[in-house]
């Protein structure tokens, strides 16, 4: 049986969302921007605070690993 790419990416994206929300203190009003290439990943995570966006630092290796795993799918 051929696996649809979304069958693989759906759970990977859910894991990324959970880790991003954890980094934002459980908040779900967040924005994740990612640049990625062969062997590198550059994520930026922001929390919507109404009139402003707050940059969330530090980004963990766990998030970077999840992003790289999804990209490799």
C-alpha positions as YAML, in Angstrom:
chain: A
units: angstrom
residues:
- id: 1
  name: UNK
  ca: [0.00, 0.00, 0.00]
- id: 2
  name: UNK
  ca: [1.35, 3.42, -0.93]
- id: 3
  name: UNK
  ca: [1.56, 5.83, 1.98]
- id: 4
  name: UNK
  ca: [0.26, 9.33, 1.31]
- id: 5
  name: UNK
  ca: [2.81, 11.98, 2.27]
- id: 6
  name: UNK
  ca: [0.25, 13.57, 4.58]
- id: 7
  name: UNK
  ca: [-0.01, 10.32, 6.54]
- id: 8
  name: UNK
  ca: [3.64, 10.89, 7.46]
- id: 9
  name: UNK
  ca: [3.68, 14.69, 7.65]
- id: 10
  name: UNK
  ca: [0.51, 15.07, 9.74]
- id: 11
  name: UNK
  ca: [1.96, 13.45, 12.87]
- id: 12
  name: UNK
  ca: [5.32, 15.18, 12.30]
- id: 13
  name: UNK
  ca: [3.62, 18.59, 12.10]
- id: 14
  name: UNK
  ca: [1.61, 17.78, 15.25]
- id: 15
  name: UNK
  ca: [4.86, 17.03, 17.12]
- id: 16
  name: UNK
  ca: [6.36, 20.31, 15.90]
- id: 17
  name: UNK
  ca: [3.26, 22.19, 17.07]
- id: 18
  name: UNK
  ca: [3.34, 20.58, 20.50]
- id: 19
  name: UNK
  ca: [7.02, 21.44, 20.99]
- id: 20
  name: UNK
  ca: [6.51, 25.03, 19.78]
- id: 21
  name: UNK
  ca: [3.54, 25.46, 22.15]
- id: 22
  name: UNK
  ca: [5.61, 24.04, 25.02]
- id: 23
  name: UNK
  ca: [8.37, 26.56, 24.31]
- id: 24
  name: UNK
  ca: [5.75, 29.34, 24.31]
- id: 25
  name: UNK
  ca: [4.54, 28.35, 27.76]
- id: 26
  name: UNK
  ca: [1.56, 26.37, 26.52]
- id: 27
  name: UNK
  ca: [0.30, 29.18, 24.31]
- id: 28
  name: UNK
  ca: [-1.17, 28.41, 20.91]
- id: 29
  name: UNK
  ca: [-1.13, 31.92, 19.46]
- id: 30
  name: UNK
  ca: [2.36, 31.44, 18.04]
- id: 31
  name: UNK
  ca: [4.12, 31.80, 14.71]
- id: 32
  name: UNK
  ca: [6.96, 29.55, 13.56]
- id: 33
  name: UNK
  ca: [9.24, 30.65, 10.73]
- id: 34
  name: UNK
  ca: [11.80, 28.16, 9.45]
- id: 35
  name: UNK
  ca: [14.59, 28.20, 6.90]
- id: 36
  name: UNK
  ca: [16.06, 24.78, 6.23]
- id: 37
  name: UNK
  ca: [18.57, 23.14, 3.95]
- id: 38
  name: UNK
  ca: [20.89, 20.15, 3.69]
- id: 39
  name: UNK
  ca: [22.21, 19.62, 7.21]
- id: 40
  name: UNK
  ca: [20.96, 22.86, 8.77]
- id: 41
  name: UNK
  ca: [17.80, 24.37, 10.19]
- id: 42
  name: UNK
  ca: [17.07, 27.93, 11.34]
- id: 43
  name: UNK
  ca: [13.79, 28.23, 13.27]
- id: 44
  name: UNK
  ca: [12.35, 31.43, 14.73]
- id: 45
  name: UNK
  ca: [9.39, 31.29, 17.10]
- id: 46
  name: UNK
  ca: [7.16, 34.25, 17.95]
- id: 47
  name: UNK
  ca: [4.26, 34.64, 20.37]
- id: 48
  name: UNK
  ca: [1.33, 36.92, 19.46]
- id: 49
  name: UNK
  ca: [0.77, 39.35, 22.33]
- id: 50
  name: UNK
  ca: [-1.89, 41.47, 20.66]
- id: 51
  name: UNK
  ca: [-0.19, 44.66, 19.52]
- id: 52
  name: UNK
  ca: [3.25, 43.02, 19.39]
- id: 53
  name: UNK
  ca: [5.02, 39.77, 18.57]
- id: 54
  name: UNK
  ca: [7.53, 38.52, 21.12]
- id: 55
  name: UNK
  ca: [10.52, 36.47, 19.94]
- id: 56
  name: UNK
  ca: [10.89, 33.29, 21.98]
- id: 57
  name: UNK
  ca: [14.45, 32.31, 22.83]
- id: 58
  name: UNK
  ca: [16.04, 29.82, 23.18]
- id: 59
  name: UNK
  ca: [14.98, 27.42, 20.48]
- id: 60
  name: UNK
  ca: [15.72, 23.86, 21.60]
- id: 61
  name: UNK
  ca: [17.48, 21.09, 19.73]
- id: 62
  name: UNK
  ca: [14.27, 19.09, 20.14]
- id: 63
  name: UNK
  ca: [12.40, 21.57, 17.92]
- id: 64
  name: UNK
  ca: [15.25, 21.68, 15.41]
- id: 65
  name: UNK
  ca: [15.36, 17.87, 15.28]
- id: 66
  name: UNK
  ca: [11.59, 17.64, 14.74]
- id: 67
  name: UNK
  ca: [11.80, 20.18, 11.91]
- id: 68
  name: UNK
  ca: [14.67, 18.34, 10.24]
- id: 69
  name: UNK
  ca: [12.85, 15.01, 10.56]
- id: 70
  name: UNK
  ca: [9.74, 16.49, 8.90]
- id: 71
  name: UNK
  ca: [11.80, 18.05, 6.14]
- id: 72
  name: UNK
  ca: [13.49, 14.70, 5.45]
- id: 73
  name: UNK
  ca: [10.10, 12.97, 5.07]
...
